[in-house]
């Protein structure tokens, strides 16, 4: 039996490409091709294959395997703020 897909309060569930524009203000590389490792289950994949829950407050990036929160991205008047507390690491794609 598979577990149900997590729901996003107030918005659709998208893939990791949904935050490419905001993350490009923080990271100096193509973020959809960046590799992220889940700090909870250890799953490693490109950011574009994560799930993103968008709301008016920002975006929450979740692991596609265990649904743990990897990143939280908030567009603030002073700039984009990223919390990567759920990611073991984020790696820039090869050049």
MMTF fields as JSON, N, C-alpha, C and O atoms, coordinates in Angstrom:
{
  "mmtfVersion": "1.0.0",
  "mmtfProducer": "UNKNOWN",
  "numBonds": 379,
  "numAtoms": 380,
  "numGroups": 95,
  "numChains": 1,
  "numModels": 1,
  "chainsPerModel": [1],
  "groupsPerChain": [95],
  "chainIdList": ["A"],
  "bondAtomList": [4, 2, 8, 6, 12, 10, 16, 14, 20, 18, 24, 22, 28, 26, 32, 30, 36, 34, 40, 38, 44, 42, 48, 46, 52, 50, 56, 54, 60, 58, 64, 62, 68, 66, 72, 70, 76, 74, 80, 78, 84, 82, 88, 86, 92, 90, 96, 94, 100, 98, 104, 102, 108, 106, 112, 110, 116, 114, 120, 118, 124, 122, 128, 126, 132, 130, 136, 134, 140, 138, 144, 142, 148, 146, 152, 150, 156, 154, 160, 158, 164, 162, 168, 166, 172, 170, 176, 174, 180, 178, 184, 182, 188, 186, 192, 190, 196, 194, 200, 198, 204, 202, 208, 206, 212, 210, 216, 214, 220, 218, 224, 222, 228, 226, 232, 230, 236, 234, 240, 238, 244, 242, 248, 246, 252, 250, 256, 254, 260, 258, 264, 262, 268, 266, 272, 270, 276, 274, 280, 278, 284, 282, 288, 286, 292, 290, 296, 294, 300, 298, 304, 302, 308, 306, 312, 310, 316, 314, 320, 318, 324, 322, 328, 326, 332, 330, 336, 334, 340, 338, 344, 342, 348, 346, 352, 350, 356, 354, 360, 358, 364, 362, 368, 366, 372, 370, 376, 374],
  "bondOrderList": [1, 1, 1, 1, 1, 1, 1, 1, 1, 1, 1, 1, 1, 1, 1, 1, 1, 1, 1, 1, 1, 1, 1, 1, 1, 1, 1, 1, 1, 1, 1, 1, 1, 1, 1, 1, 1, 1, 1, 1, 1, 1, 1, 1, 1, 1, 1, 1, 1, 1, 1, 1, 1, 1, 1, 1, 1, 1, 1, 1, 1, 1, 1, 1, 1, 1, 1, 1, 1, 1, 1, 1, 1, 1, 1, 1, 1, 1, 1, 1, 1, 1, 1, 1, 1, 1, 1, 1, 1, 1, 1, 1, 1, 1],
  "groupList": [{"groupName": "UNK", "atomNameList": ["N", "CA", "C", "O"], "elementList": ["N", "C", "C", "O"], "formalChargeList": [0, 0, 0, 0], "bondAtomList": [1, 0, 2, 1, 3, 2], "bondOrderList": [1, 1, 2], "singleLetterCode": "X", "chemCompType": "L-PEPTIDE LINKING"}],
  "groupTypeList": [0, 0, 0, 0, 0, 0, 0, 0, 0, 0, 0, 0, 0, 0, 0, 0, 0, 0, 0, 0, 0, 0, 0, 0, 0, 0, 0, 0, 0, 0, 0, 0, 0, 0, 0, 0, 0, 0, 0, 0, 0, 0, 0, 0, 0, 0, 0, 0, 0, 0, 0, 0, 0, 0, 0, 0, 0, 0, 0, 0, 0, 0, 0, 0, 0, 0, 0, 0, 0, 0, 0, 0, 0, 0, 0, 0, 0, 0, 0, 0, 0, 0, 0, 0, 0, 0, 0, 0, 0, 0, 0, 0, 0, 0, 0],
  "groupIdList": [1, 2, 3, 4, 5, 6, 7, 8, 9, 10, 11, 12, 13, 14, 15, 16, 17, 18, 19, 20, 21, 22, 23, 24, 25, 26, 27, 28, 29, 30, 31, 32, 33, 34, 35, 36, 37, 38, 39, 40, 41, 42, 43, 44, 45, 46, 47, 48, 49, 50, 51, 52, 53, 54, 55, 56, 57, 58, 59, 60, 61, 62, 63, 64, 65, 66, 67, 68, 69, 70, 71, 72, 73, 74, 75, 76, 77, 78, 79, 80, 81, 82, 83, 84, 85, 86, 87, 88, 89, 90, 91, 92, 93, 94, 95],
  "secStructList": [7, 7, 7, 7, 7, 7, 7, 7, 6, 6, 1, 7, 3, 3, 3, 4, 4, 4, 4, 2, 2, 2, 2, 2, 6, 6, 1, 1, 1, 7, 4, 4, 4, 7, 3, 3, 3, 3, 6, 6, 6, 7, 7, 3, 3, 3, 4, 4, 4, 1, 3, 3, 3, 3, 3, 6, 6, 3, 3, 3, 3, 3, 7, 6, 6, 6, 7, 7, 3, 3, 3, 3, 3, 3, 3, 3, 6, 6, 3, 3, 3, 3, 3, 7, 6, 6, 3, 3, 3, 3, 3, 7, 7, 7, 7],
  "xCoordList": [0.851, 0.0, 0.896, 1.805, 0.654, 1.45, 0.84, -0.37, 1.709, 1.209, 0.633, 1.072, -0.358, -0.969, 0.012, 0.911, -0.182, 0.666, 0.355, -0.814, 1.386, 1.136, 0.378, 0.569, -0.47, -1.222, -0.581, 0.117, -0.826, -0.282, -1.41, -2.314, -1.379, -2.435, -2.361, -1.346, -3.424, -3.512, -2.882, -2.865, -2.362, -1.743, -1.468, -1.557, -1.132, -0.848, 0.531, 1.396, 0.718, 2.026, 2.713, 2.181, 3.9, 4.649, 5.973, 6.263, 6.787, 8.119, 9.13, 8.789, 10.383, 11.425, 11.738, 12.371, 11.311, 11.544, 10.753, 11.08, 9.722, 8.865, 9.608, 9.18, 10.701, 11.453, 12.768, 13.618, 12.953, 14.219, 14.568, 15.724, 13.615, 13.88, 14.32, 15.311, 13.596, 13.941, 15.285, 16.096, 15.535, 16.801, 17.994, 19.115, 17.77, 18.881, 19.403, 20.519, 18.612, 19.074, 20.027, 20.786, 19.992, 20.829, 22.016, 23.142, 21.769, 22.813, 23.289, 22.474, 24.584, 25.163, 25.287, 26.297, 24.278, 24.271, 22.832, 21.895, 22.669, 21.346, 20.748, 21.131, 19.816, 19.331, 18.493, 18.468, 17.812, 16.998, 17.859, 17.384, 19.136, 20.056, 20.922, 21.719, 20.771, 21.524, 21.075, 19.921, 21.978, 21.675, 21.498, 22.29, 20.458, 20.178, 20.014, 19.419, 20.548, 20.422, 19.535, 19.759, 18.535, 17.613, 18.331, 18.953, 18.244, 18.847, 18.08, 18.591, 16.858, 16.032, 16.207, 16.52, 16.004, 16.061, 17.305, 17.584, 18.061, 19.275, 19.074, 20.04, 17.835, 17.571, 18.304, 18.278, 18.953, 19.696, 19.137, 18.985, 18.826, 18.287, 18.45, 18.843, 18.147, 18.208, 17.015, 15.956, 17.213, 16.178, 14.885, 13.798, 14.993, 13.799, 12.876, 11.708, 13.356, 12.52, 11.945, 11.3, 12.165, 11.537, 10.101, 9.672, 9.355, 8.017, 8.056, 8.725, 7.337, 7.299, 5.864, 4.96, 5.667, 4.366, 4.454, 5.157, 3.732, 3.785, 2.582, 1.47, 2.827, 1.764, 2.191, 3.276, 1.357, 1.692, 2.916, 3.59, 3.208, 4.329, 5.656, 6.714, 5.629, 6.863, 6.702, 5.593, 7.828, 7.81, 8.49, 9.5, 7.921, 8.491, 8.871, 8.023, 10.16, 10.678, 10.733, 11.347, 10.084, 10.018, 10.691, 10.709, 11.237, 11.839, 10.757, 9.668, 11.064, 10.111, 9.911, 8.927, 10.824, 10.737, 10.002, 9.073, 10.414, 9.826, 9.003, 8.405, 8.963, 8.197, 8.751, 8.063, 9.969, 10.58, 10.879, 11.153, 10.826, 11.136, 12.643, 13.426, 13.05, 14.459, 14.85, 15.831, 14.076, 14.361, 13.075, 11.98, 13.227, 12.132, 12.656, 13.716, 11.911, 12.331, 11.286, 10.105, 11.738, 10.837, 11.385, 12.549, 10.548, 10.941, 10.591, 9.42, 11.621, 11.519, 11.887, 12.648, 11.389, 11.767, 13.279, 13.757, 14.026, 15.481, 16.189, 17.405, 15.469, 16.059, 15.471, 14.663, 15.872, 15.379, 16.107, 17.33, 15.357, 15.939, 15.669, 14.552, 16.712, 16.603, 17.059, 18.152, 16.219, 16.605, 16.77, 15.832, 17.946, 18.214, 18.442, 19.234, 17.753, 18.008, 17.652, 18.184, 16.784, 16.421, 17.268, 17.147, 18.121, 18.986, 20.329, 20.918, 20.811, 22.153, 23.173, 24.156, 22.929, 23.766, 23.072, 22.156, 23.534, 23.11, 24.375, 25.3, 24.435, 25.641, 25.334, 24.321, 26.224, 26.089, 26.237, 26.993, 25.51, 25.629, 26.994, 27.651, 27.427, 28.719, 28.639, 27.582, 29.749, 29.769, 29.935, 29.973],
  "yCoordList": [-1.171, 0.0, 1.234, 1.337, 2.163, 3.384, 4.445, 4.477, 5.313, 6.374, 7.485, 7.68, 8.229, 9.283, 10.432, 10.679, 11.116, 12.265, 13.394, 13.653, 14.075, 15.178, 16.297, 16.538, 16.962, 18.072, 19.382, 19.463, 20.396, 21.722, 22.638, 22.889, 23.148, 24.067, 25.337, 26.034, 25.629, 26.864, 26.859, 27.904, 25.742, 25.769, 24.391, 23.391, 24.348, 23.066, 22.54, 23.287, 21.249, 20.63, 20.61, 20.068, 21.207, 21.322, 20.595, 20.021, 20.614, 20.03, 21.116, 22.296, 20.701, 21.609, 22.753, 23.727, 22.662, 23.749, 25.003, 26.09, 24.865, 25.995, 27.11, 28.263, 26.786, 27.788, 28.165, 28.79, 27.802, 28.066, 29.547, 29.909, 30.387, 31.822, 32.389, 33.116, 32.062, 32.567, 32.02, 32.765, 30.734, 30.143, 30.654, 30.665, 31.077, 31.598, 32.914, 33.322, 33.585, 34.804, 34.486, 35.354, 33.271, 32.867, 32.028, 32.24, 31.086, 30.191, 30.615, 31.004, 30.546, 30.998, 29.852, 29.75, 28.992, 27.892, 27.55, 28.014, 26.734, 26.296, 25.399, 24.236, 25.94, 25.235, 24.003, 23.075, 23.958, 22.771, 21.536, 20.413, 21.733, 20.613, 20.35, 19.412, 21.174, 20.959, 19.645, 19.24, 18.997, 17.737, 18.016, 18.737, 17.439, 17.63, 16.258, 15.345, 16.138, 14.883, 15.128, 16.071, 14.283, 14.403, 14.05, 12.993, 14.922, 14.672, 13.641, 13.13, 13.33, 12.377, 10.945, 10.049, 10.726, 9.354, 9.071, 7.914, 10.112, 9.914, 9.869, 9.697, 10.022, 10.011, 11.181, 12.3, 10.918, 11.936, 12.031, 11.022, 13.268, 13.475, 14.941, 15.761, 15.266, 16.661, 17.413, 16.836, 18.694, 19.523, 19.514, 19.594, 19.417, 19.424, 18.241, 18.287, 17.195, 16.022, 16.021, 15.052, 17.083, 17.199, 17.649, 17.911, 17.742, 18.32, 19.668, 19.836, 20.628, 21.981, 22.351, 22.153, 22.884, 23.353, 24.873, 25.414, 25.566, 27.023, 27.635, 27.112, 28.743, 29.542, 30.996, 31.293, 31.893, 33.316, 33.615, 34.622, 32.761, 32.99, 32.511, 32.946, 31.634, 31.128, 29.708, 29.26, 28.989, 27.623, 26.672, 27.005, 25.49, 24.434, 23.291, 22.745, 22.93, 21.852, 20.59, 20.572, 19.53, 18.272, 17.149, 17.154, 16.197, 15.005, 14.21, 13.995, 13.781, 13.002, 11.599, 10.937, 11.141, 9.792, 9.759, 8.971, 10.611, 10.539, 11.769, 11.791, 12.782, 14.02, 14.907, 15.825, 14.65, 15.531, 16.888, 16.967, 17.941, 19.28, 19.394, 19.16, 19.756, 19.937, 21.41, 21.771, 22.25, 23.679, 24.47, 24.002, 25.657, 26.62, 27.885, 28.393, 28.392, 29.566, 30.66, 30.461, 31.824, 32.951, 34.169, 34.532, 34.797, 36.033, 37.187, 37.484, 37.826, 38.89, 40.207, 40.185, 41.349, 42.624, 42.855, 43.549, 42.287, 42.436, 41.434, 41.522, 40.488, 39.451, 38.092, 37.956, 37.104, 35.739, 35.098, 35.194, 34.449, 33.739, 32.25, 31.837, 31.451, 30.0, 29.331, 29.598, 28.467, 27.605, 26.205, 25.656, 25.631, 24.293, 23.313, 22.379, 23.522, 22.719, 21.244, 20.413, 20.892, 19.488, 18.766, 17.552, 19.501, 18.895, 18.557, 19.381, 17.353, 16.997, 17.85, 18.301, 18.074, 18.956, 19.281, 18.581, 20.368, 20.771, 20.929, 21.618, 20.301, 20.32, 20.99, 20.7, 21.883, 22.52, 21.466, 20.507, 21.647, 20.691, 20.811, 21.845, 19.761, 19.855, 20.907, 21.113, 21.565, 22.621, 22.045, 22.784],
  "zCoordList": [0.0, 0.0, 0.0, 0.824, -0.908, -0.953, -0.055, 0.171, 0.453, 1.315, 0.457, -0.676, 0.987, 0.199, -0.036, 0.768, -1.14, -1.464, -0.49, -0.203, 0.025, 0.939, 0.229, -0.963, 0.974, 0.4, 0.809, 1.82, 0.014, 0.283, 0.682, -0.115, 1.911, 2.298, 1.451, 1.457, 0.735, -0.022, -1.397, -2.047, -1.876, -3.196, -3.745, -3.032, -5.022, -5.678, -5.31, -4.853, -5.518, -5.331, -6.685, -7.654, -6.746, -7.991, -7.857, -6.807, -8.919, -8.802, -8.451, -8.375, -8.238, -7.778, -8.717, -8.308, -9.963, -10.915, -10.566, -11.04, -9.747, -9.407, -8.679, -8.719, -8.023, -7.264, -7.928, -7.293, -9.186, -9.873, -9.899, -9.679, -10.157, -10.221, -8.886, -8.813, -7.836, -6.502, -6.043, -5.492, -6.26, -5.816, -6.616, -6.108, -7.863, -8.655, -8.089, -8.412, -7.249, -6.596, -5.442, -5.01, -4.951, -3.817, -4.277, -3.827, -5.163, -5.631, -7.02, -7.857, -7.273, -8.54, -9.542, -10.239, -9.622, -10.579, -10.927, -10.277, -11.957, -12.399, -11.311, -11.179, -10.544, -9.354, -9.662, -8.853, -10.787, -11.077, -11.292, -11.121, -11.672, -11.872, -10.641, -10.632, -9.606, -8.373, -7.738, -7.879, -7.051, -6.385, -4.895, -4.289, -4.318, -2.897, -2.242, -2.814, -1.046, -0.286, 0.926, 1.686, 1.104, 2.227, 3.525, 3.629, 4.497, 5.794, 6.603, 7.598, 6.188, 6.919, 6.42, 7.204, 5.11, 4.577, 3.749, 3.435, 3.388, 2.609, 1.109, 0.366, 0.644, -0.801, -1.457, -0.945, -2.586, -3.325, -4.732, -5.42, -5.162, -6.5, -6.874, -6.044, -8.126, -8.551, -7.953, -7.707, -7.731, -7.117, -7.922, -7.35, -9.234, -10.08, -9.812, -10.197, -9.171, -8.892, -7.482, -7.081, -6.731, -5.413, -5.599, -6.723, -4.509, -4.578, -3.888, -2.868, -4.448, -3.913, -3.591, -4.403, -2.409, -1.962, -1.879, -1.025, -2.776, -2.822, -2.119, -2.184, -1.455, -0.872, -0.972, -1.471, -0.507, -0.533, 0.331, 0.115, 1.295, 2.206, 1.609, 2.063, 0.609, 0.025, -0.452, -0.745, -0.53, -1.009, -0.045, 0.576, 0.069, 0.902, -0.028, -0.734, -0.022, -0.869, -0.025, 1.042, -0.512, 0.227, -0.555, -1.786, 0.173, -0.414, -1.145, -0.613, -2.359, -3.149, -2.588, -2.919, -1.748, -1.194, 0.143, 0.32, 1.087, 2.435, 2.823, 3.899, 1.973, 2.186, 3.312, 3.759, 3.771, 4.773, 4.136, 2.938, 4.927, 4.433, 4.214, 5.134, 2.989, 2.653, 2.725, 3.375, 2.055, 1.974, 2.195, 1.882, 2.731, 2.791, 2.125, 2.491, 1.147, 0.38, 0.56, 0.273, 1.042, 1.279, 0.543, 0.714, -0.27, -0.935, -0.005, 0.229, 0.514, 1.503, 0.831, -0.136, 1.29, 0.674, 0.607, -0.29, 1.537, 1.548, 0.659, 0.492, 0.087, -0.76, -0.44, 0.478, -1.187, -0.996, 0.171, 0.28, 1.035, 2.182, 2.015, 1.702, 2.227, 2.079, 3.366, 3.864, 3.893, 5.0, 4.424, 3.845, 4.577, 4.056, 5.194, 5.066, 6.303, 7.505, 7.342, 8.079, 6.416, 6.224, 5.193, 5.027, 4.504, 3.49, 4.117, 4.817, 3.869, 4.338, 3.603, 4.19, 2.286, 1.483, 0.178, -0.254, -0.448, -1.792, -2.596, -2.166, -3.764, -4.594, -5.94, -6.576, -6.352, -7.661, -8.752, -8.598, -9.858, -10.964, -11.625, -11.508, -12.319, -13.026, -14.118, -14.715, -14.377, -15.413, -16.772, -17.755]
}
